[in-house]
PDB file of C-alpha atoms in Angstrom:
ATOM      1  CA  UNK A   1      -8.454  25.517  14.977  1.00 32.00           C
ATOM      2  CA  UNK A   2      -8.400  23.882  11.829  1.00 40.00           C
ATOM      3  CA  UNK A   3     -11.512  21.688  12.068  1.00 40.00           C
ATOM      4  CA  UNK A   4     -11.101  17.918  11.550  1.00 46.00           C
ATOM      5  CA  UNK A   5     -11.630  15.699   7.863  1.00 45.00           C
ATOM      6  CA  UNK A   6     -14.738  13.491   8.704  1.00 55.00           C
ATOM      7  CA  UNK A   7     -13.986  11.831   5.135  1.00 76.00           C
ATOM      8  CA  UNK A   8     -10.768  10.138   5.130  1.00 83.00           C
ATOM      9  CA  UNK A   9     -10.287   8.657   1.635  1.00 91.00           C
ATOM     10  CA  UNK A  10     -12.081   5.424   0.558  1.00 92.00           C
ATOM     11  CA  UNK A  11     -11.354   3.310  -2.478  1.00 95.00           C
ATOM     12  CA  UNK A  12     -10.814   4.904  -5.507  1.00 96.00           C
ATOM     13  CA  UNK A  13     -10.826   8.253  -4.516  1.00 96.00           C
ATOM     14  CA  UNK A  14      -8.078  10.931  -4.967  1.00 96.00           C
ATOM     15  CA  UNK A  15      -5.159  10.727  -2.205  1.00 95.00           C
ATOM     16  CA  UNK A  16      -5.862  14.568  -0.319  1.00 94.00           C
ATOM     17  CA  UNK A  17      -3.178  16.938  -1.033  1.00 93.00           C
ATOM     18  CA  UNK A  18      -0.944  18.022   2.005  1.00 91.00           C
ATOM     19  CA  UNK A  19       2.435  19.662   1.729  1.00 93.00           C
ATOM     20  CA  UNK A  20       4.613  17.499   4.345  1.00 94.00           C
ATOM     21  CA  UNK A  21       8.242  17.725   6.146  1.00 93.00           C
ATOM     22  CA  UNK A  22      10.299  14.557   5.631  1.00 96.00           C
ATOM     23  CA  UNK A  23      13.867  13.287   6.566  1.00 96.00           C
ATOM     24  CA  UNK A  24      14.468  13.957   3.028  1.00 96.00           C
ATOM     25  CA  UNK A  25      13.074  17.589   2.997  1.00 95.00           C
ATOM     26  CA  UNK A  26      10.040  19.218   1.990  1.00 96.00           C
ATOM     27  CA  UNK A  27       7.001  17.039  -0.468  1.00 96.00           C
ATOM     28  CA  UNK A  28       3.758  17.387  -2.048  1.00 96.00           C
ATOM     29  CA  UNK A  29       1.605  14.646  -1.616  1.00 96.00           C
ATOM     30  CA  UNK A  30       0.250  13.774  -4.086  1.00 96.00           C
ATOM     31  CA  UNK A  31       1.748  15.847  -6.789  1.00 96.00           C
ATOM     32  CA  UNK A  32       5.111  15.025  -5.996  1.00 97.00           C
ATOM     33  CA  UNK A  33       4.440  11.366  -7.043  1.00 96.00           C
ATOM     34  CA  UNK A  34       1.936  12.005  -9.781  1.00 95.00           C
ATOM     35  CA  UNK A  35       2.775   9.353 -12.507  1.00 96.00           C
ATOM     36  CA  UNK A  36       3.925   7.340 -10.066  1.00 97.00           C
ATOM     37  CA  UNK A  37       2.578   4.712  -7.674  1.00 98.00           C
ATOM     38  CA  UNK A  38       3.554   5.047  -4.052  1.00 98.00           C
ATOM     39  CA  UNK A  39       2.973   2.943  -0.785  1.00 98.00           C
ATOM     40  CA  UNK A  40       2.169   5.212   2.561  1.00 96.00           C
ATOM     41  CA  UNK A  41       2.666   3.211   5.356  1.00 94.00           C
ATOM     42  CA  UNK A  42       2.082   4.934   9.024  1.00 89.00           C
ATOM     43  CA  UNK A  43       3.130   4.129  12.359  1.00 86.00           C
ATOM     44  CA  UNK A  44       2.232   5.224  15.558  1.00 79.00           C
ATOM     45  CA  UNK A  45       5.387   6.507  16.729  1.00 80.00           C
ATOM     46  CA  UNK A  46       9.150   6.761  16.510  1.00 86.00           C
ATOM     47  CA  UNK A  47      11.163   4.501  18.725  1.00 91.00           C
ATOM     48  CA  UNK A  48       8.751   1.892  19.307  1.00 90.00           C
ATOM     49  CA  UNK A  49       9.706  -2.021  19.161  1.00 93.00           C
ATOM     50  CA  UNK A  50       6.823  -2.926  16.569  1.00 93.00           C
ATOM     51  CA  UNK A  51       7.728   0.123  14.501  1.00 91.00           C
ATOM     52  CA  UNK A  52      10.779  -0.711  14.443  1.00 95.00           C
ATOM     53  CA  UNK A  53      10.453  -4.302  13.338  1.00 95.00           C
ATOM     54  CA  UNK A  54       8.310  -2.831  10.260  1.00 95.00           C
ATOM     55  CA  UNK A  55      11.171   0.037   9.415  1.00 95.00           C
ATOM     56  CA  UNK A  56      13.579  -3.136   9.024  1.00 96.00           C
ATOM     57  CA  UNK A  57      11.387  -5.186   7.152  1.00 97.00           C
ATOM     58  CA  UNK A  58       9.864  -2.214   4.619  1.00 97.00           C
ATOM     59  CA  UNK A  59      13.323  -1.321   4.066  1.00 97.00           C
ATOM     60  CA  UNK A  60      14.272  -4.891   3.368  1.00 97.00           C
ATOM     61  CA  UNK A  61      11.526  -4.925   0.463  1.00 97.00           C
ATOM     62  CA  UNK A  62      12.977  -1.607  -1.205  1.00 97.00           C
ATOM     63  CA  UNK A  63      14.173  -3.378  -4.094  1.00 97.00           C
ATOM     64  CA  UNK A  64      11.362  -5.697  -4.906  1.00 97.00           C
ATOM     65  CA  UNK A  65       9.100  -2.064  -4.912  1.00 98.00           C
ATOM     66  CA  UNK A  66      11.421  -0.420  -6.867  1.00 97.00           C
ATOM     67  CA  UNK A  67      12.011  -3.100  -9.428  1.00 97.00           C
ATOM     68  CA  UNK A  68       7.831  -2.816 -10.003  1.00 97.00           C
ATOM     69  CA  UNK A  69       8.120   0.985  -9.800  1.00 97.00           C
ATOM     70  CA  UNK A  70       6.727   1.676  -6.625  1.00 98.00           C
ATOM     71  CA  UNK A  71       8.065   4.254  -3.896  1.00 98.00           C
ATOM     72  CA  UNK A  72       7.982   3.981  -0.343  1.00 98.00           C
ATOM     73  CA  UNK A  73       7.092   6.551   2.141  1.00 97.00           C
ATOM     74  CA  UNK A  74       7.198   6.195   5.657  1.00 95.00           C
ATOM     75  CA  UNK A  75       4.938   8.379   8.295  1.00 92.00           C
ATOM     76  CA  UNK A  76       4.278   9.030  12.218  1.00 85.00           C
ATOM     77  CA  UNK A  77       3.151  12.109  14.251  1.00 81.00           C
ATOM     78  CA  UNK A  78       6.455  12.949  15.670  1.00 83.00           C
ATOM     79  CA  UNK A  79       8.701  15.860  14.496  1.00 89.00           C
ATOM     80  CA  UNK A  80      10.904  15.650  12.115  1.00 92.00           C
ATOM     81  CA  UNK A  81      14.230  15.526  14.507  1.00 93.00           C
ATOM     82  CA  UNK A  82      12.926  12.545  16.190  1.00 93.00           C
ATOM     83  CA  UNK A  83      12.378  10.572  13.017  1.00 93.00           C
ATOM     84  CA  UNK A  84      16.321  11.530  11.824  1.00 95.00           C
ATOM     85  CA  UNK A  85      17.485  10.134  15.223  1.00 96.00           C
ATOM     86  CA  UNK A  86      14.970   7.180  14.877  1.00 95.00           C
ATOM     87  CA  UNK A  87      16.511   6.069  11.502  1.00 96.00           C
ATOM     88  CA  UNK A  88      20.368   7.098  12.918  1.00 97.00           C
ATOM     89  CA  UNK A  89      19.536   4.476  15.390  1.00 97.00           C
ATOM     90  CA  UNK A  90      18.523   1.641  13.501  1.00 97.00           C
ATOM     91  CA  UNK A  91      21.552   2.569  11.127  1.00 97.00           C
ATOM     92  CA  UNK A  92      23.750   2.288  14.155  1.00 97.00           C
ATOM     93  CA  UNK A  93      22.200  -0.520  16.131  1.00 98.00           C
ATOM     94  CA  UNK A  94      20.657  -3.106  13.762  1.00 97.00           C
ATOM     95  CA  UNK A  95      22.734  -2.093  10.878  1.00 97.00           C
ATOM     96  CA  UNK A  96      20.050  -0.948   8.446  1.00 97.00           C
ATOM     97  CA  UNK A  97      19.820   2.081   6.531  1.00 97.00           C
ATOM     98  CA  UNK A  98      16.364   3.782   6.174  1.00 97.00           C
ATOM     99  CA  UNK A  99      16.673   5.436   2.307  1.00 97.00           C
ATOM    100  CA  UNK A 100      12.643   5.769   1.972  1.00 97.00           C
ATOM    101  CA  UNK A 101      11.510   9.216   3.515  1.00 97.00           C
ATOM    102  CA  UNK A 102       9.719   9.329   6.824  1.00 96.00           C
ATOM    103  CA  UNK A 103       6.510  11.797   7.295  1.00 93.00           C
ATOM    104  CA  UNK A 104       6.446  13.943  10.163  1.00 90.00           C
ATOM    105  CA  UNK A 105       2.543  13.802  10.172  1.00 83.00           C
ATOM    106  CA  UNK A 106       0.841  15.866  12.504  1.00 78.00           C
ATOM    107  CA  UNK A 107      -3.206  15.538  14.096  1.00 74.00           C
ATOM    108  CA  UNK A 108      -4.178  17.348  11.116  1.00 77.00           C
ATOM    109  CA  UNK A 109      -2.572  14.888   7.872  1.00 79.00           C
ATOM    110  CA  UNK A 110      -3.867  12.093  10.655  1.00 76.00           C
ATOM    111  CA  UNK A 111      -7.257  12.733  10.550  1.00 77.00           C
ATOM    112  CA  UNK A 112      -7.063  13.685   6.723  1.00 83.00           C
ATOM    113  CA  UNK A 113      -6.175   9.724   6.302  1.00 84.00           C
ATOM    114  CA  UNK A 114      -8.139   8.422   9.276  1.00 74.00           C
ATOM    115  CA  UNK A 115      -5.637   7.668  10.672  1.00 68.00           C
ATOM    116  CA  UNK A 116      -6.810   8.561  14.195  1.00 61.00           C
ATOM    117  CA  UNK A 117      -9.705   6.021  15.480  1.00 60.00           C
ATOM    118  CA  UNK A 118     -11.196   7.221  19.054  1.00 59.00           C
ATOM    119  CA  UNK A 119     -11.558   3.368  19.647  1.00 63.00           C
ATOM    120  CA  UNK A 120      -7.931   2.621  20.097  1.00 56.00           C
ATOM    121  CA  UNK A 121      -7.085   5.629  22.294  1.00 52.00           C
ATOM    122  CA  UNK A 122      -4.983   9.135  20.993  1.00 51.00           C
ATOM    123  CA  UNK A 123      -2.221   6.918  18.984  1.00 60.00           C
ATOM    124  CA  UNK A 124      -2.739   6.555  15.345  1.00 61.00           C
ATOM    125  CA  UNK A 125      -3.407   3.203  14.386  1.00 69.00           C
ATOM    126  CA  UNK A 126      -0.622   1.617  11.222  1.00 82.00           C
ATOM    127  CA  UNK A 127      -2.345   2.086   8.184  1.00 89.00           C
ATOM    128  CA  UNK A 128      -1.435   1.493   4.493  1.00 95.00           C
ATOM    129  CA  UNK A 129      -2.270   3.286   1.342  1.00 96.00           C
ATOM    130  CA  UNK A 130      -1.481   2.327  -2.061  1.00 98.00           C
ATOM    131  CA  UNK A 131      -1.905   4.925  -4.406  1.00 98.00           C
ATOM    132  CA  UNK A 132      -2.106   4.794  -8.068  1.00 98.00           C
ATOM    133  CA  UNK A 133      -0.334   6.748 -10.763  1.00 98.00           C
ATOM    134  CA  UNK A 134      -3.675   9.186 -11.598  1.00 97.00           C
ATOM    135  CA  UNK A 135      -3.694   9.653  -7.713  1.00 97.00           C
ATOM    136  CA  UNK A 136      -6.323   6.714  -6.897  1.00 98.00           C
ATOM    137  CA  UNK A 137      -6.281   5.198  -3.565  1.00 97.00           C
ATOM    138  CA  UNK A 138      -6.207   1.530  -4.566  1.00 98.00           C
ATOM    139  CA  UNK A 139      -5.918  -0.088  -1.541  1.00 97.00           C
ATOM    140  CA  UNK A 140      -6.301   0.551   2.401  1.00 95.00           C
ATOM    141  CA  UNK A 141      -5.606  -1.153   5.379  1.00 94.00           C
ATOM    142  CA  UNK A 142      -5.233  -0.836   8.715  1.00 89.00           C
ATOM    143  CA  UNK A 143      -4.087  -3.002  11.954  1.00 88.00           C
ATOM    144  CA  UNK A 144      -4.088  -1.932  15.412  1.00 84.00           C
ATOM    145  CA  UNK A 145      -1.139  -0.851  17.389  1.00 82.00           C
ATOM    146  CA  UNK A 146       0.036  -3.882  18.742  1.00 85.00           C
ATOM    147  CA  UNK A 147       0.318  -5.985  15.660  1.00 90.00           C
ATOM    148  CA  UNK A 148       3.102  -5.409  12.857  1.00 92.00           C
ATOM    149  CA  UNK A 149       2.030  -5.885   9.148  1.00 92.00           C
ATOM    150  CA  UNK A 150       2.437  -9.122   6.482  1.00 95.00           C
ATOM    151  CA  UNK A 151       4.700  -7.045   4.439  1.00 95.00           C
ATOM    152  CA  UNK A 152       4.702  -9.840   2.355  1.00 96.00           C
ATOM    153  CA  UNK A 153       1.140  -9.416   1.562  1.00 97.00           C
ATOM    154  CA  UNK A 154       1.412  -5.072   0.726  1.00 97.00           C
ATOM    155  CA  UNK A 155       4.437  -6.690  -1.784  1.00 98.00           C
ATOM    156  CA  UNK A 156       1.906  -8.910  -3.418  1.00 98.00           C
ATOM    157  CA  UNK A 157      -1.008  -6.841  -3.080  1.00 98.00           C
ATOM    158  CA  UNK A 158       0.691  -3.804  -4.834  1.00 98.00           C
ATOM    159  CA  UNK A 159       1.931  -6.375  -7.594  1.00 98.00           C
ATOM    160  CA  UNK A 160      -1.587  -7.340  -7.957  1.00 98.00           C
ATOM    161  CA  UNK A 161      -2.706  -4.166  -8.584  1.00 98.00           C
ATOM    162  CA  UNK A 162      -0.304  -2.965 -11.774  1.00 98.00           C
ATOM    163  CA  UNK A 163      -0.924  -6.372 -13.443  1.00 98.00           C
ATOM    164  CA  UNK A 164      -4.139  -5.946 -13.224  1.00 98.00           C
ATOM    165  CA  UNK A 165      -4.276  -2.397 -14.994  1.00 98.00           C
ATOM    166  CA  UNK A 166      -1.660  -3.826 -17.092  1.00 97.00           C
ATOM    167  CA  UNK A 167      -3.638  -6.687 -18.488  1.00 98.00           C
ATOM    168  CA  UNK A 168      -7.336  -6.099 -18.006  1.00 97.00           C
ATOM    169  CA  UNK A 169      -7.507  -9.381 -15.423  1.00 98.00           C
ATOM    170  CA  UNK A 170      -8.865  -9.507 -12.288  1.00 98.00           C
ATOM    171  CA  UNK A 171      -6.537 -11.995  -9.450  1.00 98.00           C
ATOM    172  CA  UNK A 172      -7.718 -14.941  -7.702  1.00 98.00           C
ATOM    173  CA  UNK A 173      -7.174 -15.540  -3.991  1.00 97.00           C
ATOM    174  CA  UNK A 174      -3.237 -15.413  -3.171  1.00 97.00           C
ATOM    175  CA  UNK A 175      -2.668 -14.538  -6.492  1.00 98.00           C
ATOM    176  CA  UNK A 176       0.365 -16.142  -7.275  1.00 97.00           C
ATOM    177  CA  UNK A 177      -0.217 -18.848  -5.712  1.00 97.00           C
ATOM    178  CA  UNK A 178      -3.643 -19.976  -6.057  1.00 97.00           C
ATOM    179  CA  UNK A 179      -4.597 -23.457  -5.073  1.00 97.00           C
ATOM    180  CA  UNK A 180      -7.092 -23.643  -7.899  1.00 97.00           C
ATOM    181  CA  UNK A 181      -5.564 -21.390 -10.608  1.00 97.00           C
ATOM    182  CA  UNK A 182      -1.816 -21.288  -9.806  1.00 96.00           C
ATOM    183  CA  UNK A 183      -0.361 -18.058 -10.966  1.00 97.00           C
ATOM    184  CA  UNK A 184      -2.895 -18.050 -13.693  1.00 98.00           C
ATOM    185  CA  UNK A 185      -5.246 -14.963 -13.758  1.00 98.00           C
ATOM    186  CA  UNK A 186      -9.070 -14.170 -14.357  1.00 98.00           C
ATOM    187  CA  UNK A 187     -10.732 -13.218 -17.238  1.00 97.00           C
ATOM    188  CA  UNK A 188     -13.760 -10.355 -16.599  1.00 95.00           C
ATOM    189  CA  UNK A 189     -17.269 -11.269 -16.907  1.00 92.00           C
ATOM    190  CA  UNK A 190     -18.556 -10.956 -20.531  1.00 94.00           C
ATOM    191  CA  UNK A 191     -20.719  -8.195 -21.409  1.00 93.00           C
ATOM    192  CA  UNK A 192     -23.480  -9.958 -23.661  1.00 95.00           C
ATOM    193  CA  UNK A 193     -24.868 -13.246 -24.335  1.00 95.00           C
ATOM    194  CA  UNK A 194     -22.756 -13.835 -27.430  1.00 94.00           C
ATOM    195  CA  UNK A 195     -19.639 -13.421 -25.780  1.00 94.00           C
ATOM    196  CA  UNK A 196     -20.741 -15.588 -22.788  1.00 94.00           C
ATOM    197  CA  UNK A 197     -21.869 -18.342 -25.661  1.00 93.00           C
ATOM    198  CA  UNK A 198     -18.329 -17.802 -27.178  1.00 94.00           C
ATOM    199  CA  UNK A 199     -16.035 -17.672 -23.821  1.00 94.00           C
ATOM    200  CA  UNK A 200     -15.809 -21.668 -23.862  1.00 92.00           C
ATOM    201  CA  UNK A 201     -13.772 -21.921 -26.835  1.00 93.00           C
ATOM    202  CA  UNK A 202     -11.629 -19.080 -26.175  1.00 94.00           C
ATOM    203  CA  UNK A 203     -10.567 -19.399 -22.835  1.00 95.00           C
ATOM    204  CA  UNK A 204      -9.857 -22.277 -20.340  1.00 96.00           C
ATOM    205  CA  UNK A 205     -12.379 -22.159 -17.313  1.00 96.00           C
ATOM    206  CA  UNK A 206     -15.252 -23.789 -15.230  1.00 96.00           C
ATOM    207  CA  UNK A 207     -17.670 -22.293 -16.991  1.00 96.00           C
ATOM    208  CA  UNK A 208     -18.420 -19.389 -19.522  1.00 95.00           C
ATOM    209  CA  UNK A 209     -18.079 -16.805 -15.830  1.00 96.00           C
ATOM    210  CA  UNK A 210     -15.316 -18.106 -14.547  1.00 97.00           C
ATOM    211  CA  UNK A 211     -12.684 -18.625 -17.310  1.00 97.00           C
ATOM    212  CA  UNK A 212      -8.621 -17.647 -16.965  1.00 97.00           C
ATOM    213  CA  UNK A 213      -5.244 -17.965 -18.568  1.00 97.00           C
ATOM    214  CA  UNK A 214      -2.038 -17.804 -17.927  1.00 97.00           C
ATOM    215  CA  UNK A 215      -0.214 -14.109 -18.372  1.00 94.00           C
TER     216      UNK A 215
END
């Protein structure tokens, strides 16, 4: 028996490799996306209402990933036939068609995410990963069975993220939509005492550690 990953990826560490079966065939996680970043969203099974609701409301946010370069991929432990029929359904009953690929994880990729948490009994729980074009995990989260994700929030978290590497800024709370800073963004902390003595006069802020602009 293949013995169990203890050390499910944290923050900044490199997404485990596992070759995968998919609705659209065969991948290599990550090397199939390298270059790339990619949200992994999991569910605890096919044909459940909650799941469901999330299918139709990831798929609904395709474009607005795609237009910031970002793939989807979909995942459960349940074989491969049972996710094609899952996604024929929803095609045929709520009139949505599924065009990310859907996992079929098994106990082994689950615990290689922690994925499986003894606490909430022998589902998987939903869990997120966004994963960075060198590989990084960048973000995690996870919600228990019975309540569906803000896919609102992955769409502005992931957003967050590539401006962030793209400008050198860290982003305030609800980033864009910050009560104090609007859509403005943060500038990092300077590095010496000259730069903190010159932040004042180059940037807008409340003080020399807490200055932003505008992007």
């Amino acid at each position: 028996m293949e013995q169990q990953n203890t050390n499910p990826p944290l923050l900044g560490d490199e997404f485990p490799e596992m070759n995968v079966a998919t609705t659209h065939g065969p991948m290599s996680l990550p090397n199939d996306m390298k270059g790339k970043w990619f949200v992994l969203f999991s569910h605890p099974a096919d044909f459940t209402p909650v799941c469901t609701t999330e299918f139709a409301d990831f798929q609904s946010r395709v474009a607005q990933f795609e237009k910031m370069g970002v793939k989807l991929i979909g995942m459960s432990v349940d074989q491969i036939f049972s996710h094609i029929k899952w996604v024929e359904w929803i095609k045929e009953n709520l009139d949505i068609e599924i065009t990310f690929p859907v996992i079929a994880a098994n106990d082994s990729v689950a615990n290689k995410l922690g994925m499986l948490h003894p606490g909430k009994g022998s589902n998987t729980v939903r869990a997120v990963f966004v994963v960075d074009p060198e590989s990084k995990v960048r973000l995690l989260l996870y919600y228990p069975q019975e309540i569906g994700r803000n896919m609102d929030e992955i769409v502005r978290a992931t957003k967050a993220l590539i401006t962030s590497d793209q400008n050198g800024v860290a982003m305030p709370a609800n980033w864009p939509e910050n009560e104090l800073l609007k859509d403005r963004v943060i500038i990092p902390p300077p590095q010496s005492q000259q730069d903190a003595a010159q932040r004042m006069s180059q940037y807008e802020g409340y003080d020399w550690w807490f200055c932003h602009k505008a992007l």
